[in-house]
mmCIF file of C-alpha atoms in Angstrom:
data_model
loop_
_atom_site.group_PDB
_atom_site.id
_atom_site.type_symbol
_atom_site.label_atom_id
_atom_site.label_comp_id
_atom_site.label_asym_id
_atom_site.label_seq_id
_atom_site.Cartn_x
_atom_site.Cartn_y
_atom_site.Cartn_z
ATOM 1 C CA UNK A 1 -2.538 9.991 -17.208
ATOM 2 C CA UNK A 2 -3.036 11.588 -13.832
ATOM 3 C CA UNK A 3 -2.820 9.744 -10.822
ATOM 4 C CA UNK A 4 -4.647 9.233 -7.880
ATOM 5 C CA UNK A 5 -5.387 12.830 -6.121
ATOM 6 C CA UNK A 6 -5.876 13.965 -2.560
ATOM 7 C CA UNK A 7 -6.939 16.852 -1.022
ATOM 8 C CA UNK A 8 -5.345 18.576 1.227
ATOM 9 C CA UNK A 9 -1.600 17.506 1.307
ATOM 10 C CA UNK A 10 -1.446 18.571 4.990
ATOM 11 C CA UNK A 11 -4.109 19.428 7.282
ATOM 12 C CA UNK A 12 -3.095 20.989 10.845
ATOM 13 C CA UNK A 13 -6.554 21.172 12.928
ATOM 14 C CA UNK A 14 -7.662 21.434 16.284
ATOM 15 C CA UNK A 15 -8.911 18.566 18.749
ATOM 16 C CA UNK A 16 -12.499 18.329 18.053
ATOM 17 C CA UNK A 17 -12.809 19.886 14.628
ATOM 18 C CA UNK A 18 -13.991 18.216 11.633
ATOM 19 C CA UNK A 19 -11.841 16.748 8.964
ATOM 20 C CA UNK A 20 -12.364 15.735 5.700
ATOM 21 C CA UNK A 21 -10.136 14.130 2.990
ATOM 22 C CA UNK A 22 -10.873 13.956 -0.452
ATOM 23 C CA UNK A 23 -9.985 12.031 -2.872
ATOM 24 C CA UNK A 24 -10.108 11.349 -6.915
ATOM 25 C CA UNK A 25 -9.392 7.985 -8.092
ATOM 26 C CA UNK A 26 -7.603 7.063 -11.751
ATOM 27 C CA UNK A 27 -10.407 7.218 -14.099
ATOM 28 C CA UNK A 28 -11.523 3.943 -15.208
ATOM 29 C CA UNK A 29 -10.752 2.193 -11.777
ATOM 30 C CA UNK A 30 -13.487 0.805 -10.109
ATOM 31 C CA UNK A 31 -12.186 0.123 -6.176
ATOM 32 C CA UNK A 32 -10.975 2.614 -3.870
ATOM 33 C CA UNK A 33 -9.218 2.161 -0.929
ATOM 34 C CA UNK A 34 -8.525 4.222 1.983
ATOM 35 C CA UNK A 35 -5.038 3.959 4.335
ATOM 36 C CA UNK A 36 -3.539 5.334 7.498
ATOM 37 C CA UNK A 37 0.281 5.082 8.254
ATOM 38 C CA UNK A 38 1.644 5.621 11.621
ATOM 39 C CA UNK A 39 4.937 4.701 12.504
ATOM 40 C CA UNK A 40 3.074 2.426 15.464
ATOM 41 C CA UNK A 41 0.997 0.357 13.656
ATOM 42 C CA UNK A 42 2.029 1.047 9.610
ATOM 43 C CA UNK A 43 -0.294 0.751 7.009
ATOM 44 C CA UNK A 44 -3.658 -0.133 7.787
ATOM 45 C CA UNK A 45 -6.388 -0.468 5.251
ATOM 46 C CA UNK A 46 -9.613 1.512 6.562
ATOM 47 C CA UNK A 47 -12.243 0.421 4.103
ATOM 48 C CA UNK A 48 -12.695 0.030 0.300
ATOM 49 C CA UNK A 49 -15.691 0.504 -2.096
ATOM 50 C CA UNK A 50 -16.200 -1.811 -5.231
ATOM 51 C CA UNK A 51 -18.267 0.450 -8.142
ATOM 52 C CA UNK A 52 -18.734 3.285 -5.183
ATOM 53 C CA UNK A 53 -20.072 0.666 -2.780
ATOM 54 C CA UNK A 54 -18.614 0.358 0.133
ATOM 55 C CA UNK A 55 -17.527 -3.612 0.967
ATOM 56 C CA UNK A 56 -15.705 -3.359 3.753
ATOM 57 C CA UNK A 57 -15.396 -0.627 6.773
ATOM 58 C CA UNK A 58 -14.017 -3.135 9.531
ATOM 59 C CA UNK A 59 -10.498 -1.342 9.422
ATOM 60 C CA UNK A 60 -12.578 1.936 10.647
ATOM 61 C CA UNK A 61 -11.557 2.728 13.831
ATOM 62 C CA UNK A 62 -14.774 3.855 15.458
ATOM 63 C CA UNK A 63 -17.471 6.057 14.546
ATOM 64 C CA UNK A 64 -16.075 8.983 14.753
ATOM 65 C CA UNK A 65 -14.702 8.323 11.141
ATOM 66 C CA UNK A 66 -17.368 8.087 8.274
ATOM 67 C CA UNK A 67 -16.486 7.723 4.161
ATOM 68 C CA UNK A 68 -18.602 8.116 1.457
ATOM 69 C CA UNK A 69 -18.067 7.387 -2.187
ATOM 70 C CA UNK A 70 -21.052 9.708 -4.001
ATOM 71 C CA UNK A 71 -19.713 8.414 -7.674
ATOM 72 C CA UNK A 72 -16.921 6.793 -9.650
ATOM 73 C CA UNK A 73 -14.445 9.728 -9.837
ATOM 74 C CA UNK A 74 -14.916 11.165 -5.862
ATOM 75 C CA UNK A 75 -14.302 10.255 -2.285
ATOM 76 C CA UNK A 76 -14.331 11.424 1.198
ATOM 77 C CA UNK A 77 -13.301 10.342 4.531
ATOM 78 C CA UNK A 78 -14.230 12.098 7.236
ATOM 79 C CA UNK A 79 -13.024 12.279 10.899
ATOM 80 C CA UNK A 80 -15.617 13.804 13.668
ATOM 81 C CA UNK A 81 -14.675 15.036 16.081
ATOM 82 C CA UNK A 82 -10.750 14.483 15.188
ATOM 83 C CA UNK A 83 -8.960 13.714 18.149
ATOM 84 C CA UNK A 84 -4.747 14.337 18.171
ATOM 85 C CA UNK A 85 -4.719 9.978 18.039
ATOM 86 C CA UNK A 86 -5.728 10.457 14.479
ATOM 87 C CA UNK A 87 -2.928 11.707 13.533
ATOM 88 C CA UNK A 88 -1.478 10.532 10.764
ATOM 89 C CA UNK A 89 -0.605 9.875 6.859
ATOM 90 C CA UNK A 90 -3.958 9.312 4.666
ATOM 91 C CA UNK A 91 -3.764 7.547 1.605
ATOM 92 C CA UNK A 92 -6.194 7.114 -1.453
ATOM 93 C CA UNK A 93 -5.355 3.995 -3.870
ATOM 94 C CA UNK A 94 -7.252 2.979 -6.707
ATOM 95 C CA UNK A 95 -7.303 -0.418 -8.794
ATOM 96 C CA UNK A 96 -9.072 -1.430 -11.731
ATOM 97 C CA UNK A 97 -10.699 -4.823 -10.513
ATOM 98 C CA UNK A 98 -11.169 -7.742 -12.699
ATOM 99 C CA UNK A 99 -11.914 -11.346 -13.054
ATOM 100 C CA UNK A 100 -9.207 -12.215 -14.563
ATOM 101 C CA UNK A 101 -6.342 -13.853 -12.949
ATOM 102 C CA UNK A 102 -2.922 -13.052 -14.387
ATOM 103 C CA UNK A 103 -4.734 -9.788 -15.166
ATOM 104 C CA UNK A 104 -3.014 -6.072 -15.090
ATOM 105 C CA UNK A 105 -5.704 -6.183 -12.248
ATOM 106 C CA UNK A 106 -4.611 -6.382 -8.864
ATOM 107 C CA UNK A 107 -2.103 -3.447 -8.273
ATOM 108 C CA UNK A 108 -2.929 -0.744 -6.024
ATOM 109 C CA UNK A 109 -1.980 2.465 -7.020
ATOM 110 C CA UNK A 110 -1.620 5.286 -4.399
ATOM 111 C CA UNK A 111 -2.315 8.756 -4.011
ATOM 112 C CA UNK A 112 0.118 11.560 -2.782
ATOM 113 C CA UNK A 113 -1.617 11.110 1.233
ATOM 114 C CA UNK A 114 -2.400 14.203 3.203
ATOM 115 C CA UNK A 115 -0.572 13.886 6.445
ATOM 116 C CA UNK A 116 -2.981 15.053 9.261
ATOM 117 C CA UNK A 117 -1.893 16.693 12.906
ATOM 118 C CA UNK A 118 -4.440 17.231 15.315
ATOM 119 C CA UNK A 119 -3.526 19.143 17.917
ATOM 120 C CA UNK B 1 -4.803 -15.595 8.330
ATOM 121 C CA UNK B 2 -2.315 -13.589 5.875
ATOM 122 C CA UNK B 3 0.885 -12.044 7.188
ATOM 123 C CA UNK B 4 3.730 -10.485 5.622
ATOM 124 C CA UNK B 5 7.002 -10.446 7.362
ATOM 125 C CA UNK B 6 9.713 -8.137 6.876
ATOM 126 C CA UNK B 7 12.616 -9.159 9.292
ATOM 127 C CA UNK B 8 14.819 -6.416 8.261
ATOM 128 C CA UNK B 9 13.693 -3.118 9.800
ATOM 129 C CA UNK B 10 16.616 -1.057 8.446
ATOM 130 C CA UNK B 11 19.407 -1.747 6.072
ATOM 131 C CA UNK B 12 22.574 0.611 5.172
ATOM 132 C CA UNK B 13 25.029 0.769 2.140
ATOM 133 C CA UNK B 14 26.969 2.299 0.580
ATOM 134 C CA UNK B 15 26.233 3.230 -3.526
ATOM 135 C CA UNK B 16 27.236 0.457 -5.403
ATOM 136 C CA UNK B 17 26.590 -2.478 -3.319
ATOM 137 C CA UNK B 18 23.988 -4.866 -4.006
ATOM 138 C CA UNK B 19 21.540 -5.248 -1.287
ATOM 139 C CA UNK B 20 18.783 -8.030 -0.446
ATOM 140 C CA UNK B 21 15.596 -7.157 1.026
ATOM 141 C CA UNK B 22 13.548 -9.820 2.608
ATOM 142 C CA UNK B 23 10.030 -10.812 2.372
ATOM 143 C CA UNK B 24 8.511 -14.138 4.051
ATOM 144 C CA UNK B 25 4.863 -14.525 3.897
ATOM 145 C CA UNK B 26 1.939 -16.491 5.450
ATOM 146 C CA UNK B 27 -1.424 -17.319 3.559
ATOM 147 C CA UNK B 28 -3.674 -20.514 3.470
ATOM 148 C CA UNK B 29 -4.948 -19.413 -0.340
ATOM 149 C CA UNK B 30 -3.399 -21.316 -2.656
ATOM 150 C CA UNK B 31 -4.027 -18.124 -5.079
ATOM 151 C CA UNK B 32 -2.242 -15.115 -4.308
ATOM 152 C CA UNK B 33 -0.710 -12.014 -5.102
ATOM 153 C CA UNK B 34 2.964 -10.698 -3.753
ATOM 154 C CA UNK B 35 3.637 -7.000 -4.319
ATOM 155 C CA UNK B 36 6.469 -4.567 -3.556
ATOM 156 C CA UNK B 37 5.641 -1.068 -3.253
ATOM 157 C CA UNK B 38 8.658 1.856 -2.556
ATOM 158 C CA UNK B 39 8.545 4.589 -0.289
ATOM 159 C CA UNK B 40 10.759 7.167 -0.736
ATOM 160 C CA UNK B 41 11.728 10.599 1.709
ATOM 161 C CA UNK B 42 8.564 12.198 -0.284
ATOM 162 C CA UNK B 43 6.090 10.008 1.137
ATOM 163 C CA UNK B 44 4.418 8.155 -2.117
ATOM 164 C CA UNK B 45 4.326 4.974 -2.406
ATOM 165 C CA UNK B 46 5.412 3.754 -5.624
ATOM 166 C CA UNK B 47 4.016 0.253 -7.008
ATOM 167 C CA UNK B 48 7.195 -1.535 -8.011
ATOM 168 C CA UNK B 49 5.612 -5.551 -9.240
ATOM 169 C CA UNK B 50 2.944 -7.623 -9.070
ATOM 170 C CA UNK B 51 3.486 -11.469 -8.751
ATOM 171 C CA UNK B 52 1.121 -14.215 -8.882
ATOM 172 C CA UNK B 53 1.226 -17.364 -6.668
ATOM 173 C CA UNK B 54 1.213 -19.443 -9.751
ATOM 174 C CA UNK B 55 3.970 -17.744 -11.380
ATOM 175 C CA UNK B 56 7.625 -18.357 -9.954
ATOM 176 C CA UNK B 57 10.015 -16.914 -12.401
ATOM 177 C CA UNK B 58 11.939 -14.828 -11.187
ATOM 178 C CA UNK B 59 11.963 -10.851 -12.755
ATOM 179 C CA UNK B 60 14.806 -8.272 -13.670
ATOM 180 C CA UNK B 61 13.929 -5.274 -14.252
ATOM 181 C CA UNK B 62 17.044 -2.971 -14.781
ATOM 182 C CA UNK B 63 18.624 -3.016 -11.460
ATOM 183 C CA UNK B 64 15.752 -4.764 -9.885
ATOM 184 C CA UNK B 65 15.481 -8.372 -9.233
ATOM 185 C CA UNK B 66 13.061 -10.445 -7.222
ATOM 186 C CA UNK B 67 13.147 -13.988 -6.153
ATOM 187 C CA UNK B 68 9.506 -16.001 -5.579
ATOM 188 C CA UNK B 69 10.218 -19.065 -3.888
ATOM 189 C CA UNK B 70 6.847 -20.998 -2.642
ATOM 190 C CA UNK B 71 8.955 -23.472 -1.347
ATOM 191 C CA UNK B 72 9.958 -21.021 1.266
ATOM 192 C CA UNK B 73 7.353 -18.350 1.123
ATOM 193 C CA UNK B 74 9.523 -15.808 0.428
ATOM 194 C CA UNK B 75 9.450 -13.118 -2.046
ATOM 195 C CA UNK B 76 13.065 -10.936 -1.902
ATOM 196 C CA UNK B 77 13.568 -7.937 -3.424
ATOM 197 C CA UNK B 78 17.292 -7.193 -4.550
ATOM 198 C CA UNK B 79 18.937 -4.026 -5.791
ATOM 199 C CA UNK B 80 22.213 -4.092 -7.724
ATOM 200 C CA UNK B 81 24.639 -1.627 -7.489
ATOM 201 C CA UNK B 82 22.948 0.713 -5.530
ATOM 202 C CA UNK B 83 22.019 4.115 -6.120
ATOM 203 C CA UNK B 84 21.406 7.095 -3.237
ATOM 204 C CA UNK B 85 18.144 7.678 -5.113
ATOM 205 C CA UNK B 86 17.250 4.264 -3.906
ATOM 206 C CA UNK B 87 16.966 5.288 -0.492
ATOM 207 C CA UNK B 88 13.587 4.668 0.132
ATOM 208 C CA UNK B 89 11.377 2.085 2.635
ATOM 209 C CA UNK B 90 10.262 -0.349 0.777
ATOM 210 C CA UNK B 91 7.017 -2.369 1.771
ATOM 211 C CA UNK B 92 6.142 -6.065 0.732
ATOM 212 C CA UNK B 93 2.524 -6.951 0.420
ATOM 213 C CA UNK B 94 -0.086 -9.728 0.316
ATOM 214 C CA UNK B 95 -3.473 -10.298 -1.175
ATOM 215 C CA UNK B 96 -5.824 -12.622 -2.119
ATOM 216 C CA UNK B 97 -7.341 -12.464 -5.489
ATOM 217 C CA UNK B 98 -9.271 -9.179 -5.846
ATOM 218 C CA UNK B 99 -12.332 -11.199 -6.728
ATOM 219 C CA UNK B 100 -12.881 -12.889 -3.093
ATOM 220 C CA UNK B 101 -11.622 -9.876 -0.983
ATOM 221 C CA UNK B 102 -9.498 -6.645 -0.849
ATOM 222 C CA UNK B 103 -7.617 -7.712 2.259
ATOM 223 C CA UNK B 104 -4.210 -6.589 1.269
ATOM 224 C CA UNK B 105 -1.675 -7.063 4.213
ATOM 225 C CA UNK B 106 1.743 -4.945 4.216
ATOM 226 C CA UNK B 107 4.827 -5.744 5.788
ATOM 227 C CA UNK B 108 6.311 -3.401 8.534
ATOM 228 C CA UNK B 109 8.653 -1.970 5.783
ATOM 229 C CA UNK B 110 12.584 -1.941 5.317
ATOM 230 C CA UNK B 111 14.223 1.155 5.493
ATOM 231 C CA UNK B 112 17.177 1.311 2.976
ATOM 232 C CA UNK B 113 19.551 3.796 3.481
ATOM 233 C CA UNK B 114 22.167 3.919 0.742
ATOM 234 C CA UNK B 115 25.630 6.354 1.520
ATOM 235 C CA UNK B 116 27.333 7.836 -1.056
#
């Protein structure tokens, strides 16, 4: 089965360009997750979407950043205008989310992550 | 408030040796989930186990071993007779039960370094 997928694997841009990130979750998962890793802070969750909804955005960092989840098998997250702060490693994760506890439910699994410079 | 600790920010071995990451946690659920997830040079991270609060075996897997203790909130993560391929950070991880939230917390990470 293929994994999670993300699009680009490295993106070099330009202070005030747009950036987007794409991403394709394992089919049959229902949340998605979005990441950033920096060696400062580590891994911090951005937002998620439950059945392409999103639930929680809190861990966006400001408006400049925007993600949208237009069906079960696609994301984007989007950075506008990127500034050379945002710099950092992306990740996508999908989980299949159930009711069950004890469940094969919980587990994250991650994407490749498209490491971003903005210079 | 959940929080994952991971005291150790960088171990080195050499191949062969066993080695002991740690993993302390804080959480005022009394359901929860403990993870480990591996990072290696490539930059994936790798989901390694899933443990539930209510569920303190311990697990082998091959060389892998983990150790759930409640009583001190710890969940460590030891490799046996390490391997270079091991080299890796290696991130413990928190979260409530998917059904109230999504809140997953990492740990800083441990970066394992193992010589040949």
């Amino acid at each position: 089965d293929a994994g999670v997928i993300q699009s680009p694997r490295h993106e070099v841009t330009e202070m005030g360009q747009e950036v987007t990130l794409r991403c394709k979750p394992i089919s049959g998962h229902n949340s998605l997750f979005w990441y950033r890793q920096t060696m400062m802070r580590g891994l911090e969750l951005l937002i998620y979407f439950n059945n392409n909804v999103p639930i929680d955005d809190s861990g966006m960092p400001e408006d400049r950043f925007s993600a949208k989840m237009p069906n079960a098998s696609f994301s984007t997250l989007k950075i506008q205008p990127s500034e050379p702060r945002d710099s950092a490693v992306y990740f996508c994760a999908s989980r299949r989310t159930g009711t069950r506890l004890g469940s094969s439910y919980n587990e994250q699994f991650f994407g490749p992550g498209t490491r971003l410079t903005v210079l | 408030a959940q929080k994952v600790t991971q005291a150790q920010t960088e171990i080195s071995v050499v191949e062969k040796e066993d080695v002991t990451l740690d993993c302390v946690y804080e959480t005022r659920d009394t359901t929860y989930y403990l993870f480990w997830y591996k990072q290696p040079p490539s930059g994936e991270l790798v989901f390694l186990i899933r443990r539930n609060s209510f569920d303190e075996q311990n697990e082998i897997s091959g060389r892998y071993s983990w150790n759930f203790q409640k009583s001190t909130s710890s969940f460590n993560f030891t490799i046996t007779a390490s391997q270079v391929v091991d080299s890796a950070v290696y991130f413990c991880a928190l979260s409530p039960p998917p059904e109230y939230n999504n809140d997953m917390r990492f740990g800083a990470g441990t970066r394992l370094t193992v010589k040949p």
